[in-house]
C-alpha cells in the first residue's frame, strides 16, 4: 500500500538553490517557493488573525519581502520555511498595528460579496478569538506558536498526525505505538521523523525556539522562552 | 561503563527525539536529576558534549512548543488532539498567486526606476491592497 504522505519541507539544498535564483530575479523560482510554502504561511496567518483577507495580505507582504531580500537568506542559519514564517510573523504584527491605526479590529466579517462562501469552510477556526491589538507580547507569541504548529499538523497526513498524537499525548514509545497500530516499528519511526522534521523546520522561525549556545538550562524542561511583541 | 562516541550518541539522540517522554527523562538525568539505571553512557556523553547538548535543547524546546500548542487555548485541562479532528488545511485563494507575482514585478520596476533616477525619487510601495479575492479553498489531507 502506497504510503500516504503529507506535505513536507523539501530538500534544504534545493531551497538554497531556489533562493539563489530568486535573488537573481527568477520569477519561476519565486513561484516555486510560493507554491511550496504559501499555504503554510497563509494557514498560520488565518489561525493567528482569524481574518482571511488580512492573512492574504500577510502572505503578499511576506513574499514581497522574500523577493527583495532573497540574497539575505542564509541556509546555514536555518530552514527556508523557518525564515519565511519569521518574516510572516513580523508582517502580521505590522498588519495588526495598521488595523489599530485605522481604528478597525481583526477577525471582523468582510462585506465583500462571496465572503460567506469563503469563510464557511473554516468557520470553526474563524469563530475563535482574534488577537487583541494590545495584548501582551508573551500571549501573542503563544498564539503564533499555536498557529504554526496547528498549520503544520494540518499539512501532515492522517497517519503521520496519528503517530505524533500518540507520542505526545499518550507518551508512548515508538515500539508501543507500533504495537497499538499493528505496524512495523520502522514505519512508525519514518512517519514520526517526517512529522517532527516538518514541525522543527517551521518552528525555527518562532522566537525563543532556535537553539541557543550549548548550555543546558533547567527552564528548557518547561515552557519555551518567548520573545517580546516586536 | 564504556564511554559513548559522538556518532553513536548522535544516533541515539535522533531516536530519542521521536519519544518526547523518554527524551525528557534523559534531560532530567543530564541535569543531575534522578539517574537512569546503571549510569547511562548517553547521559555521561551529553554532560560533556556541547554539540549534543545543543541538539538536546533544540528537541526539548520543539517538544515543549508542540505540547503547548496542542492544548486548547485557555483550557485548564489539556484537550487531546485526535488525529481525525478537523485540522483543516487552509489553502490560500487561487488568485493570490498572481497578485503576489504582480507585486514582485512592480517592486522590481520601482527599484529599477529609482536606480536610474536617483535617491530623490520617492518610491511608492509595491504593496497593494488586495481586491476581494474570489475564493478560499480548503483542502483535507487524509
Short mmCIF file of C-alpha atoms in Angstrom, two decimals:
data_model
loop_
_atom_site.label_atom_id
_atom_site.label_comp_id
_atom_site.label_asym_id
_atom_site.label_seq_id
_atom_site.Cartn_x
_atom_site.Cartn_y
_atom_site.Cartn_z
CA UNK A 1 0.00 0.00 0.00
CA UNK A 2 1.43 3.31 -1.01
CA UNK A 3 2.30 5.42 2.00
CA UNK A 4 0.09 8.45 2.19
CA UNK A 5 2.48 11.34 2.57
CA UNK A 6 1.63 14.75 3.90
CA UNK A 7 3.11 17.99 2.71
CA UNK A 8 6.72 18.30 3.82
CA UNK A 9 9.62 20.60 3.62
CA UNK A 10 11.72 19.82 0.63
CA UNK A 11 15.42 19.35 0.38
CA UNK A 12 17.25 22.29 2.06
CA UNK A 13 19.83 22.20 -0.73
CA UNK A 14 17.04 22.62 -3.26
CA UNK A 15 15.62 25.54 -1.29
CA UNK A 16 19.04 27.17 -1.23
CA UNK A 17 19.37 26.83 -4.99
CA UNK A 18 15.87 28.21 -5.47
CA UNK A 19 16.54 31.25 -3.34
CA UNK A 20 19.78 31.94 -5.19
CA UNK A 21 17.73 32.07 -8.39
CA UNK A 22 15.09 34.26 -6.77
CA UNK A 23 17.85 36.65 -5.80
CA UNK A 24 18.70 36.95 -9.47
CA UNK A 25 15.11 37.84 -10.34
CA UNK A 26 13.99 34.39 -11.49
CA UNK A 27 10.18 34.50 -11.43
CA UNK A 28 9.82 30.77 -11.96
CA UNK A 29 11.94 30.06 -8.90
CA UNK A 30 9.95 32.65 -6.97
CA UNK A 31 6.68 30.98 -7.84
CA UNK A 32 8.11 27.59 -6.91
CA UNK A 33 8.88 28.93 -3.45
CA UNK A 34 5.36 30.33 -3.32
CA UNK A 35 3.80 27.03 -4.37
CA UNK A 36 5.85 25.19 -1.81
CA UNK A 37 5.24 27.37 1.23
CA UNK A 38 2.38 29.83 0.74
CA UNK A 39 -0.22 27.51 2.24
CA UNK A 40 1.70 27.20 5.47
CA UNK A 41 2.14 30.96 5.78
CA UNK A 42 -1.48 31.58 4.89
CA UNK A 43 -2.76 28.86 7.23
CA UNK A 44 -0.73 30.15 10.17
CA UNK A 45 -1.83 33.73 9.44
CA UNK A 46 -5.51 32.79 9.28
CA UNK A 47 -5.23 30.86 12.53
CA UNK A 48 -3.50 33.81 14.18
CA UNK A 49 -5.56 36.69 12.82
CA UNK A 50 -8.94 34.95 12.28
CA UNK A 51 -9.25 37.07 9.15
CA UNK A 52 -8.70 35.52 5.67
CA UNK A 53 -8.35 38.85 3.89
CA UNK A 54 -5.75 40.10 6.34
CA UNK A 55 -3.97 36.75 6.14
CA UNK A 56 -3.78 37.10 2.35
CA UNK A 57 -2.13 40.48 2.80
CA UNK A 58 0.40 38.92 5.17
CA UNK A 59 1.22 36.35 2.52
CA UNK A 60 1.69 39.05 -0.09
CA UNK A 61 3.87 41.10 2.26
CA UNK A 62 5.95 38.05 3.12
CA UNK A 63 6.63 37.09 -0.47
CA UNK A 64 7.33 40.66 -1.44
CA UNK A 65 9.97 40.74 1.28
CA UNK A 66 11.25 37.40 0.03
CA UNK A 67 11.56 38.77 -3.50
CA UNK A 68 13.54 41.81 -2.40
CA UNK A 69 15.61 40.10 0.30
CA UNK A 70 16.30 36.69 -1.22
CA UNK A 71 20.03 37.32 -1.10
CA UNK A 72 19.82 37.62 2.69
CA UNK A 73 18.59 34.06 3.14
CA UNK A 74 21.35 32.05 4.79
CA UNK A 75 20.72 28.30 4.71
CA UNK A 76 23.33 27.80 7.43
CA UNK A 77 21.13 29.79 9.79
CA UNK A 78 18.06 27.60 9.33
CA UNK A 79 15.36 26.35 7.03
CA UNK A 80 13.66 28.43 4.37
CA UNK A 81 10.22 27.83 5.87
CA UNK A 82 11.52 29.00 9.25
CA UNK A 83 12.86 32.15 7.59
CA UNK A 84 9.59 32.77 5.75
CA UNK A 85 7.48 32.26 8.86
CA UNK A 86 9.69 34.68 10.81
CA UNK A 87 9.01 37.30 8.14
CA UNK A 88 5.30 36.46 8.17
CA UNK A 89 5.16 36.92 11.93
CA UNK A 90 6.60 40.42 11.63
CA UNK A 91 4.23 41.24 8.78
CA UNK A 92 1.27 40.02 10.84
CA UNK A 93 2.33 42.39 13.63
CA UNK A 94 2.61 45.22 11.10
CA UNK A 95 -0.89 44.49 9.84
CA UNK A 96 -2.29 44.41 13.38
CA UNK A 97 -0.75 47.82 14.06
CA UNK A 98 -2.12 49.17 10.79
CA UNK A 99 -5.61 47.97 11.74
CA UNK A 100 -5.22 49.70 15.08
CA UNK A 101 -4.28 52.98 13.40
CA UNK A 102 -7.32 52.64 11.14
CA UNK A 103 -9.46 52.08 14.18
CA UNK A 104 -10.60 48.67 13.00
CA UNK A 105 -10.12 45.30 14.65
CA UNK A 106 -9.20 41.96 13.21
CA UNK A 107 -11.44 38.99 12.74
CA UNK A 108 -14.34 41.11 11.54
CA UNK A 109 -16.59 39.75 8.85
CA UNK A 110 -15.92 41.02 5.37
CA UNK A 111 -18.73 42.68 3.49
CA UNK A 112 -17.33 41.69 0.13
CA UNK A 113 -19.58 39.53 -1.99
CA UNK A 114 -18.89 35.86 -1.72
CA UNK A 115 -17.31 36.35 1.70
CA UNK A 116 -19.73 33.94 3.34
CA UNK A 117 -18.82 31.16 0.91
CA UNK A 118 -15.14 31.73 1.53
CA UNK A 119 -15.49 31.62 5.26
CA UNK A 120 -17.90 28.69 5.58
CA UNK A 121 -15.25 26.04 5.23
CA UNK A 122 -13.12 27.45 8.02
CA UNK A 123 -15.85 28.94 10.17
CA UNK A 124 -14.80 26.83 13.15
CA UNK A 125 -11.36 28.45 13.02
CA UNK A 126 -12.61 32.00 12.41
CA UNK A 127 -15.02 31.69 15.33
CA UNK A 128 -12.15 31.55 17.83
CA UNK A 129 -10.95 34.79 19.42
CA UNK A 130 -8.69 37.03 17.36
CA UNK A 131 -5.65 38.66 18.98
CA UNK A 132 -6.24 41.98 20.66
CA UNK A 133 -4.12 44.76 19.23
CA UNK A 134 -2.52 45.49 22.58
CA UNK A 135 -2.36 42.05 24.08
CA UNK A 136 0.83 41.19 25.96
CA UNK A 137 3.76 40.04 23.85
CA UNK A 138 4.01 36.62 25.50
CA UNK A 139 0.34 35.95 24.79
CA UNK A 140 0.79 36.94 21.16
CA UNK A 141 3.82 34.68 20.79
CA UNK A 142 1.88 31.73 22.20
CA UNK A 143 -0.87 32.40 19.67
CA UNK A 144 1.66 32.47 16.86
CA UNK A 145 3.33 29.30 18.06
CA UNK A 146 -0.03 27.54 18.28
CA UNK A 147 -1.00 28.79 14.82
CA UNK A 148 2.22 27.49 13.28
CA UNK A 149 2.02 24.09 14.95
CA UNK A 150 -1.63 23.56 14.08
CA UNK A 151 -0.93 24.57 10.49
CA UNK A 152 1.97 22.15 10.15
CA UNK A 153 -0.08 19.37 11.73
CA UNK A 154 -2.88 20.04 9.26
CA UNK A 155 -0.44 19.52 6.41
CA UNK A 156 0.70 16.14 7.67
CA UNK A 157 -1.06 13.01 6.54
CA UNK A 158 -3.59 11.37 8.82
CA UNK A 159 -1.11 8.58 9.60
CA UNK A 160 1.70 10.97 10.42
CA UNK A 161 -0.54 13.01 12.72
CA UNK A 162 -1.73 9.87 14.44
CA UNK A 163 1.72 8.70 15.49
CA UNK A 164 2.62 12.19 16.73
CA UNK A 165 -0.53 12.39 18.83
CA UNK A 166 0.26 9.02 20.42
CA UNK A 167 3.83 10.13 21.11
CA UNK A 168 2.86 13.49 22.59
CA UNK A 169 -0.49 12.95 24.23
CA UNK A 170 -0.06 9.37 25.41
CA UNK A 171 3.71 9.47 25.87
CA UNK A 172 4.09 6.17 24.04
CA UNK A 173 7.41 4.85 22.83
CA UNK A 174 7.88 4.02 19.16
CA UNK A 175 7.52 0.29 19.83
CA UNK A 176 4.38 0.87 21.90
CA UNK A 177 2.87 2.91 19.08
CA UNK A 178 3.78 0.17 16.62
CA UNK A 179 2.05 -2.42 18.82
CA UNK A 180 -1.05 -0.30 19.20
CA UNK A 181 -1.38 0.39 15.50
CA UNK A 182 -0.24 -3.03 14.33
CA UNK A 183 2.58 -1.54 12.28
CA UNK A 184 6.29 -2.27 11.94
CA UNK A 185 8.44 -0.09 14.19
CA UNK A 186 10.30 1.15 11.14
CA UNK A 187 7.09 2.50 9.62
CA UNK A 188 6.20 4.28 12.84
CA UNK A 189 9.69 5.79 13.04
CA UNK A 190 9.53 7.02 9.43
CA UNK A 191 6.18 8.68 9.97
CA UNK A 192 7.26 10.26 13.24
CA UNK A 193 10.54 11.52 11.78
CA UNK A 194 8.79 13.13 8.82
CA UNK A 195 6.23 14.84 11.03
CA UNK A 196 8.82 16.05 13.53
CA UNK A 197 11.12 17.29 10.78
CA UNK A 198 8.32 19.44 9.37
CA UNK A 199 7.46 20.77 12.79
CA UNK A 200 11.01 21.56 13.74
CA UNK A 201 11.81 23.33 10.46
CA UNK A 202 8.72 25.50 10.74
CA UNK A 203 9.32 26.31 14.40
CA UNK A 204 12.78 27.66 13.66
CA UNK A 205 11.13 30.98 12.84
CA UNK A 206 9.36 31.20 16.19
CA UNK A 207 11.14 33.45 18.72
CA UNK A 208 12.79 31.58 21.56
CA UNK A 209 12.88 28.23 19.82
CA UNK A 210 16.16 28.47 17.96
CA UNK A 211 18.90 26.51 19.75
CA UNK A 212 20.83 28.85 21.99
CA UNK A 213 24.56 28.44 22.74
CA UNK A 214 25.09 24.94 24.10
CA UNK A 215 24.12 25.46 27.70
CA UNK A 216 21.50 23.21 29.13
CA UNK A 217 19.02 25.28 31.01
CA UNK A 218 16.63 23.86 33.56
CA UNK A 219 13.94 26.10 32.07
CA UNK A 220 14.17 24.13 28.84
CA UNK A 221 12.27 21.39 30.57
CA UNK A 222 9.22 23.59 30.73
CA UNK A 223 7.58 26.18 28.54
CA UNK A 224 9.97 27.62 25.98
CA UNK A 225 11.05 31.20 26.41
CA UNK A 226 9.07 33.53 24.20
CA UNK A 227 10.22 36.73 22.62
CA UNK A 228 8.66 40.12 23.06
CA UNK A 229 5.94 41.60 20.88
CA UNK A 230 8.17 43.39 18.45
CA UNK B 1 30.84 1.97 31.82
CA UNK B 2 32.05 2.18 28.22
CA UNK B 3 32.15 5.79 27.02
CA UNK B 4 29.83 6.56 24.14
CA UNK B 5 31.33 8.00 20.98
CA UNK B 6 29.82 11.11 19.43
CA UNK B 7 28.37 9.41 16.31
CA UNK B 8 26.64 6.79 18.45
CA UNK B 9 25.33 9.43 20.84
CA UNK B 10 24.02 11.47 17.93
CA UNK B 11 22.11 8.49 16.56
CA UNK B 12 20.66 7.70 19.98
CA UNK B 13 19.52 11.29 20.31
CA UNK B 14 17.78 11.18 16.94
CA UNK B 15 15.89 8.08 18.05
CA UNK B 16 15.07 9.61 21.41
CA UNK B 17 13.76 12.73 19.71
CA UNK B 18 10.92 10.53 18.43
CA UNK B 19 9.82 9.84 22.02
CA UNK B 20 9.19 13.09 23.90
CA UNK B 21 8.70 11.36 27.26
CA UNK B 22 11.93 9.40 27.02
CA UNK B 23 13.83 12.49 25.91
CA UNK B 24 12.55 14.39 28.94
CA UNK B 25 13.94 11.65 31.21
CA UNK B 26 17.36 11.98 29.60
CA UNK B 27 17.27 15.75 30.08
CA UNK B 28 16.44 15.30 33.76
CA UNK B 29 19.27 12.84 34.21
CA UNK B 30 21.75 15.07 32.36
CA UNK B 31 20.89 17.98 34.62
CA UNK B 32 21.65 15.81 37.63
CA UNK B 33 18.14 14.65 38.38
CA UNK B 34 17.12 11.06 39.01
CA UNK B 35 19.77 8.97 37.35
CA UNK B 36 18.92 6.37 34.77
CA UNK B 37 19.81 2.82 35.77
CA UNK B 38 23.45 1.76 35.62
CA UNK B 39 24.92 5.18 34.85
CA UNK B 40 23.63 5.72 31.35
CA UNK B 41 26.51 6.29 28.87
CA UNK B 42 24.36 8.67 26.81
CA UNK B 43 23.85 10.91 29.83
CA UNK B 44 27.58 10.88 30.52
CA UNK B 45 28.27 11.87 26.92
CA UNK B 46 25.67 14.66 26.99
CA UNK B 47 27.20 16.12 30.11
CA UNK B 48 30.47 16.52 28.23
CA UNK B 49 29.48 17.20 24.60
CA UNK B 50 28.37 20.73 23.71
CA UNK B 51 27.17 19.74 20.24
CA UNK B 52 24.86 17.04 21.54
CA UNK B 53 23.66 19.35 24.29
CA UNK B 54 22.64 21.86 21.64
CA UNK B 55 20.63 19.19 19.83
CA UNK B 56 19.05 18.07 23.08
CA UNK B 57 17.99 21.62 23.88
CA UNK B 58 16.57 22.14 20.39
CA UNK B 59 14.49 18.97 20.53
CA UNK B 60 13.31 19.67 24.06
CA UNK B 61 12.13 23.12 23.06
CA UNK B 62 10.41 21.75 19.99
CA UNK B 63 8.58 19.15 22.06
CA UNK B 64 7.56 21.68 24.68
CA UNK B 65 6.31 24.05 21.99
CA UNK B 66 4.28 21.35 20.27
CA UNK B 67 2.77 20.16 23.54
CA UNK B 68 1.81 23.69 24.43
CA UNK B 69 0.26 24.30 21.05
CA UNK B 70 -1.70 21.05 21.10
CA UNK B 71 -3.52 22.19 24.20
CA UNK B 72 -6.60 24.28 23.62
CA UNK B 73 -6.19 27.95 24.43
CA UNK B 74 -7.42 28.83 27.89
CA UNK B 75 -8.23 25.29 28.83
CA UNK B 76 -7.22 24.21 32.32
CA UNK B 77 -7.31 20.59 31.26
CA UNK B 78 -5.24 19.68 28.22
CA UNK B 79 -7.51 18.74 25.36
CA UNK B 80 -6.42 15.72 23.43
CA UNK B 81 -5.88 16.33 19.77
CA UNK B 82 -7.43 13.44 17.97
CA UNK B 83 -5.83 12.81 14.62
CA UNK B 84 -9.19 12.68 12.97
CA UNK B 85 -10.23 16.02 14.45
CA UNK B 86 -10.80 18.76 11.98
CA UNK B 87 -7.50 20.45 11.49
CA UNK B 88 -8.29 21.79 8.09
CA UNK B 89 -5.51 22.51 5.71
CA UNK B 90 -6.24 26.09 4.72
CA UNK B 91 -5.19 26.91 1.19
CA UNK B 92 -4.70 30.48 0.01
CA UNK B 93 -7.11 31.90 -2.58
CA UNK B 94 -6.06 30.80 -6.08
CA UNK B 95 -5.77 34.34 -7.41
CA UNK B 96 -3.40 35.39 -4.61
CA UNK B 97 -0.54 33.78 -6.51
CA UNK B 98 -0.97 36.14 -9.46
CA UNK B 99 -1.30 39.15 -7.17
CA UNK B 100 1.94 38.25 -5.41
CA UNK B 101 3.78 37.93 -8.71
CA UNK B 102 2.39 41.26 -9.88
CA UNK B 103 3.52 42.91 -6.66
CA UNK B 104 7.00 41.46 -7.08
CA UNK B 105 7.20 42.76 -10.66
CA UNK B 106 6.06 46.20 -9.52
CA UNK B 107 8.72 46.15 -6.84
CA UNK B 108 11.35 45.30 -9.44
CA UNK B 109 10.24 48.12 -11.74
CA UNK B 110 10.15 50.61 -8.87
CA UNK B 111 13.62 49.58 -7.84
CA UNK B 112 14.91 49.89 -11.41
CA UNK B 113 13.42 53.35 -11.88
CA UNK B 114 14.78 54.51 -8.54
CA UNK B 115 18.19 53.31 -9.58
CA UNK B 116 18.01 55.29 -12.81
CA UNK B 117 16.58 58.48 -11.39
CA UNK B 118 18.49 58.59 -8.12
CA UNK B 119 17.76 58.83 -4.41
CA UNK B 120 15.48 61.85 -4.72
CA UNK B 121 12.68 59.82 -6.22
CA UNK B 122 10.16 58.87 -3.57
CA UNK B 123 9.38 55.31 -4.36
CA UNK B 124 5.93 54.08 -3.75
CA UNK B 125 5.43 50.85 -2.00
CA UNK B 126 4.71 47.87 -4.19
CA UNK B 127 2.18 46.73 -1.68
CA UNK B 128 -1.31 46.89 -2.99
CA UNK B 129 -4.49 46.40 -1.10
CA UNK B 130 -5.73 43.15 -2.45
CA UNK B 131 -9.05 43.28 -4.26
CA UNK B 132 -11.72 40.99 -2.94
CA UNK B 133 -10.35 37.59 -3.62
CA UNK B 134 -12.71 35.26 -5.33
CA UNK B 135 -12.39 32.18 -3.25
CA UNK B 136 -10.80 30.50 -0.36
CA UNK B 137 -10.04 26.93 -1.00
CA UNK B 138 -9.82 24.40 1.71
CA UNK B 139 -8.31 21.01 1.41
CA UNK B 140 -8.39 17.92 3.52
CA UNK B 141 -5.36 15.71 3.89
CA UNK B 142 -6.22 12.19 4.97
#
